[in-house]
Amino acid sequence: MAVTLSANYSKKLGLPGFSSHFFSVSVEVELTDLSQVQAECAKLYQLLQQSVDKEIKQVGFVPDEFFGIDAIGQGQDTQQGGPHQQHQNGNGSHRNGCSQGHHKGSDGHSRSSNGNSDSWNCTDGQRGFILRIVNENNIDKQEVEDLSQQLYQLGVKHLNKMQASQLIEELLAKAGKPSGRTRWSQPRNQQQPS
Amino acid sequence: MNSLLAAIPPREKIQSIEKPETKPPSEAETIAGLQKIVSSSRLGTFLQCRLKFYYRYVAQIKKAKTAALFLGNAVHETLKAWNKTRWKENRLLSLKELHDEFSRAWEEQSKEEPVNWEGEEEAEKLTGWRLLETYMRQYGLYLAIKPEAVEVPIEADLGNHGLPKLVGVLDLVQQRRVVDYKTSGTTPKEEQSAHTHEVQTCTYAVLYREANGQRELGIELHSLVKLKNPKLSIIELPPMSDSQETRLFHLMEAYVEGLERKDFVPSPGFGCMSCEFFDNCRRWS
Ligand code: SF4
């Protein structure tokens, strides 16, 4: 009677910036009888562990502390490109904040809600406003990212238009500034549209 | 040295450079601004009475805040704090904390703009608090339901439709439903409310869709009714239909065209009973 031995070796490693990555290898071997199990297990364990250890050293893309808002105060349209596609798991993994793949912003630009990590999901106007509030009020970039995660479990760049608007309100309140809606009011107007 | 000193403008001039005098916009400029940005309250007022719209938004005649508006604002502010806490701190405010929030909101408003209460302030304040208590008791909210937005301002550029920018503030969004808080003196009826609040609910639907790239699942009107025994009325409306959206866009078109024509005639009717410009209106010709 043939005996099938299945072996699996997995390893998860923590990475900086609350990220982690994980690699798992499985093999199946056929044995002629049960007396081979112990020796085969030892052999497989060693083999799989060595294989996983060798590969898991390649950490691929690891987000830095500014991931999600790394355009703040820098060139906003720089491309980082693809290495993050190797990123497999953990808190740094990409989430999609919009229920559909593309959202057309009010400026008419079609935005990808996944894929390129440097494109913002909200409108250009909102992106500029967020950057301006952060810069003018010396708000810690990580604080902004944390707030975004707290509210939506999403990075700043992945917020859709409504979520970005909420974040702007929170940032304005933090900076002791009036709500963003005041920009709609007319110069002499006491009433605000509601 | 003398010529250097001469080059330095006197202090008054420096001040005038630092703070240039701002001229109030002309009526034409104000109207042009109103044509570019519209909210449901602007649109609603225009549709209700164009003269009232003129007094409020073009001439910007300031009237004292009514007790009802004051109370409504304080209730809104308190519900905002309640929603923010259950969202950001993952807990429900205790009744004591809620009462503190309400008192704070009341005081903040009093500082901004006092109201002539005619000795009724304490009674009104108690009414407001009883409304909130009723809301907490009757609206069994699970902590597990998280807001998606609280008092969030949204803009929708409707330039593609040849319309102005639509703006508004969503009181609460959760489970893809837009919730609007109201305080009222009478119990609203479902069918009537769907019609009388259509401009507002459709505006919210357009804003929600624009900001989220998806349709809302529904709109809820949460009315806190100021009866002897306060009451909560929740009216659940379906998502905006295509024909409702078309109606809204037609109304917006009429708004822009009306402003273009400076069509600010009065519309005497039942609405005049609560109009703050009644006296101004009587003098209109
Ligand atoms: S009193 Fe009536 S007609 Fe006159 S402005 Fe007010 S709502 Fe319009």
Coordinates of N, CA, C and O in Angstrom, one line a residue, chain A residues 98-100 103-106 150-152 160-162 165-166 169-170 181 183-184 186-191 193-194, chain B residues 24 30 34 39-42 60 62 84 87-88 148-155 157 167-168 210-214:
Chain A
C98 N -12.6 51.9 -2.7 CA -13.8 52.2 -3.5 C -14.4 50.9 -3.9 O -13.7 50.0 -4.3
S99 N -15.7 50.9 -4.0 CA -16.3 49.6 -4.3 C -16.2 49.3 -5.8 O -16.5 48.2 -6.2
Q100 N -15.8 50.3 -6.6 CA -15.6 50.0 -8.0 C -14.2 50.4 -8.3 O -13.5 51.1 -7.7
H103 N -13.1 55.5 -10.3 CA -14.0 56.6 -9.8 C -13.7 57.8 -10.5 O -12.6 58.3 -10.5
K104 N -14.7 58.4 -11.1 CA -14.5 59.7 -11.8 C -14.6 60.8 -10.9 O -15.6 61.1 -10.3
G105 N -13.5 61.5 -10.7 CA -13.5 62.7 -9.8 C -14.2 63.8 -10.3 O -14.6 63.9 -11.5
S106 N -14.5 64.8 -9.5 CA -15.3 66.0 -9.9 C -14.5 66.8 -11.0 O -15.1 67.6 -11.7
Q150 N -7.5 54.8 11.2 CA -8.5 54.7 12.3 C -9.9 54.8 11.8 O -10.8 54.1 12.2
L151 N -10.1 55.8 10.8 CA -11.4 56.0 10.3 C -11.8 54.9 9.3 O -13.0 54.5 9.4
Y152 N -10.9 54.6 8.4 CA -11.4 53.8 7.3 C -10.5 52.5 7.1 O -10.7 51.8 6.1
N160 N -11.6 57.5 -0.8 CA -12.4 58.0 -1.9 C -12.7 59.5 -1.6 O -12.3 60.0 -0.5
K161 N -13.6 60.0 -2.4 CA -13.8 61.5 -2.2 C -14.5 61.8 -0.9 O -14.2 62.7 -0.2
M162 N -15.5 61.0 -0.6 CA -16.2 61.2 0.7 C -15.3 61.0 1.9 O -15.3 61.8 2.8
S165 N -12.9 63.8 2.2 CA -13.6 65.0 2.8 C -13.7 64.9 4.3 O -13.5 65.9 5.0
Q166 N -14.0 63.7 4.8 CA -14.1 63.5 6.2 C -12.7 63.7 6.9 O -12.6 64.3 7.9
E169 N -12.0 67.3 7.2 CA -12.7 67.9 8.3 C -12.0 67.6 9.7 O -11.8 68.5 10.5
E170 N -11.5 66.4 9.8 CA -10.8 66.0 11.0 C -9.5 66.8 11.1 O -9.1 67.3 12.2
R181 N -16.4 73.5 4.8 CA -17.6 74.0 4.1 C -17.7 75.5 4.0 O -18.4 76.1 3.3
R183 N -15.8 77.4 2.7 CA -15.4 78.0 1.4 C -16.5 78.1 0.4 O -16.4 78.7 -0.6
W184 N -17.7 77.5 0.8 CA -18.8 77.7 -0.1 C -19.6 79.0 0.2 O -20.4 79.4 -0.7
Q186 N -20.7 82.8 0.8 CA -20.4 84.0 0.0 C -19.7 85.0 0.8 O -19.8 85.0 2.0
P187 N -18.9 86.0 0.2 CA -18.2 86.9 1.0 C -18.9 87.6 2.1 O -18.5 87.6 3.2
R188 N -20.1 88.1 1.8 CA -20.8 88.9 2.9 C -21.8 88.0 3.6 O -22.5 88.4 4.5
N189 N -21.9 86.8 3.1 CA -23.0 85.9 3.5 C -22.8 85.4 5.0 O -21.8 84.9 5.3
Q190 N -23.8 85.6 5.7 CA -23.8 85.0 7.1 C -24.3 83.6 7.1 O -24.0 82.8 7.9
Q191 N -25.2 83.3 6.1 CA -25.8 81.9 6.1 C -24.8 81.0 5.3 O -24.3 81.4 4.3
P193 N -24.7 77.4 3.2 CA -25.5 76.4 2.6 C -25.4 75.2 3.4 O -24.4 74.8 3.9
S194 N -26.5 74.5 3.7 CA -26.4 73.3 4.4 C -27.2 72.2 3.7 O -28.0 72.5 2.8
Chain B
P24 N -17.3 95.2 -0.5 CA -18.3 94.2 -0.6 C -18.7 93.9 -2.1 O -18.7 94.8 -2.9
T30 N -22.6 88.9 -6.5 CA -23.2 87.9 -5.6 C -24.1 86.9 -6.3 O -24.0 85.7 -6.1
L34 N -23.8 82.9 -6.7 CA -24.9 81.9 -6.4 C -25.2 81.0 -7.5 O -25.7 79.9 -7.3
S39 N -26.8 74.7 -3.0 CA -27.0 73.7 -2.0 C -28.5 73.4 -2.0 O -29.3 74.2 -2.6
S40 N -28.9 72.4 -1.3 CA -30.3 72.1 -1.2 C -31.1 73.2 -0.5 O -32.2 73.5 -0.9
S41 N -30.5 73.9 0.5 CA -31.2 74.9 1.2 C -31.4 76.1 0.3 O -32.5 76.8 0.2
R42 N -30.4 76.4 -0.5 CA -30.5 77.6 -1.5 C -31.6 77.2 -2.5 O -32.5 78.1 -2.8
Q60 N -28.7 89.5 1.6 CA -28.1 89.0 2.8 C -28.6 89.8 4.0 O -27.7 90.3 4.8
K62 N -29.7 90.1 7.5 CA -29.5 89.3 8.6 C -30.6 89.3 9.6 O -31.1 90.4 10.0
K84 N -19.5 60.6 16.4 CA -18.0 60.6 16.3 C -17.4 59.7 17.4 O -16.4 59.0 17.1
W87 N -17.8 56.1 16.6 CA -17.0 55.7 15.4 C -15.5 55.7 15.8 O -14.8 54.6 15.7
K88 N -15.0 56.8 16.4 CA -13.6 56.9 16.6 C -13.1 56.2 17.9 O -12.0 55.7 18.0
E148 N -19.8 55.8 8.2 CA -18.9 55.9 7.1 C -18.6 57.4 7.0 O -17.6 57.7 6.3
A149 N -19.4 58.2 7.5 CA -19.1 59.7 7.5 C -20.1 60.4 8.5 O -21.2 59.9 8.7
V150 N -19.6 61.4 9.1 CA -20.4 62.2 10.1 C -20.2 63.7 9.7 O -19.0 64.2 9.7
E151 N -21.3 64.4 9.4 CA -21.2 65.8 9.1 C -20.2 66.1 8.1 O -19.3 66.9 8.3
V152 N -20.2 65.4 7.0 CA -19.2 65.5 6.0 C -19.6 66.4 4.8 O -20.7 66.2 4.3
P153 N -18.8 67.5 4.5 CA -19.2 68.3 3.4 C -18.8 67.7 2.1 O -17.7 67.2 2.0
I154 N -19.7 67.7 1.1 CA -19.4 67.1 -0.2 C -19.7 68.1 -1.3 O -20.7 68.8 -1.2
E155 N -18.9 68.0 -2.3 CA -19.2 68.9 -3.5 C -19.3 67.9 -4.7 O -18.6 67.0 -4.8
D157 N -19.3 68.4 -8.9 CA -19.2 69.3 -10.0 C -20.1 68.8 -11.1 O -19.9 67.7 -11.7
V167 N -23.4 71.4 -3.6 CA -22.7 71.2 -2.3 C -23.7 70.9 -1.2 O -24.9 71.2 -1.3
G168 N -23.2 70.2 -0.2 CA -24.1 69.8 0.9 C -23.3 69.1 2.0 O -22.2 68.7 1.8
E210 N -21.6 60.8 -6.2 CA -20.5 61.5 -6.7 C -19.2 61.2 -5.9 O -18.1 60.9 -6.4
A211 N -19.4 61.1 -4.6 CA -18.2 61.0 -3.7 C -17.8 59.5 -3.5 O -16.7 59.3 -3.2
N212 N -18.8 58.6 -3.7 CA -18.4 57.2 -3.5 C -18.4 56.3 -4.7 O -18.0 55.2 -4.6
G213 N -18.9 56.9 -5.8 CA -18.8 56.1 -7.1 C -19.8 54.9 -7.0 O -19.6 54.0 -7.8
Q214 N -20.8 55.0 -6.2 CA -21.8 53.9 -6.1 C -23.1 54.5 -5.6 O -23.1 55.6 -5.0

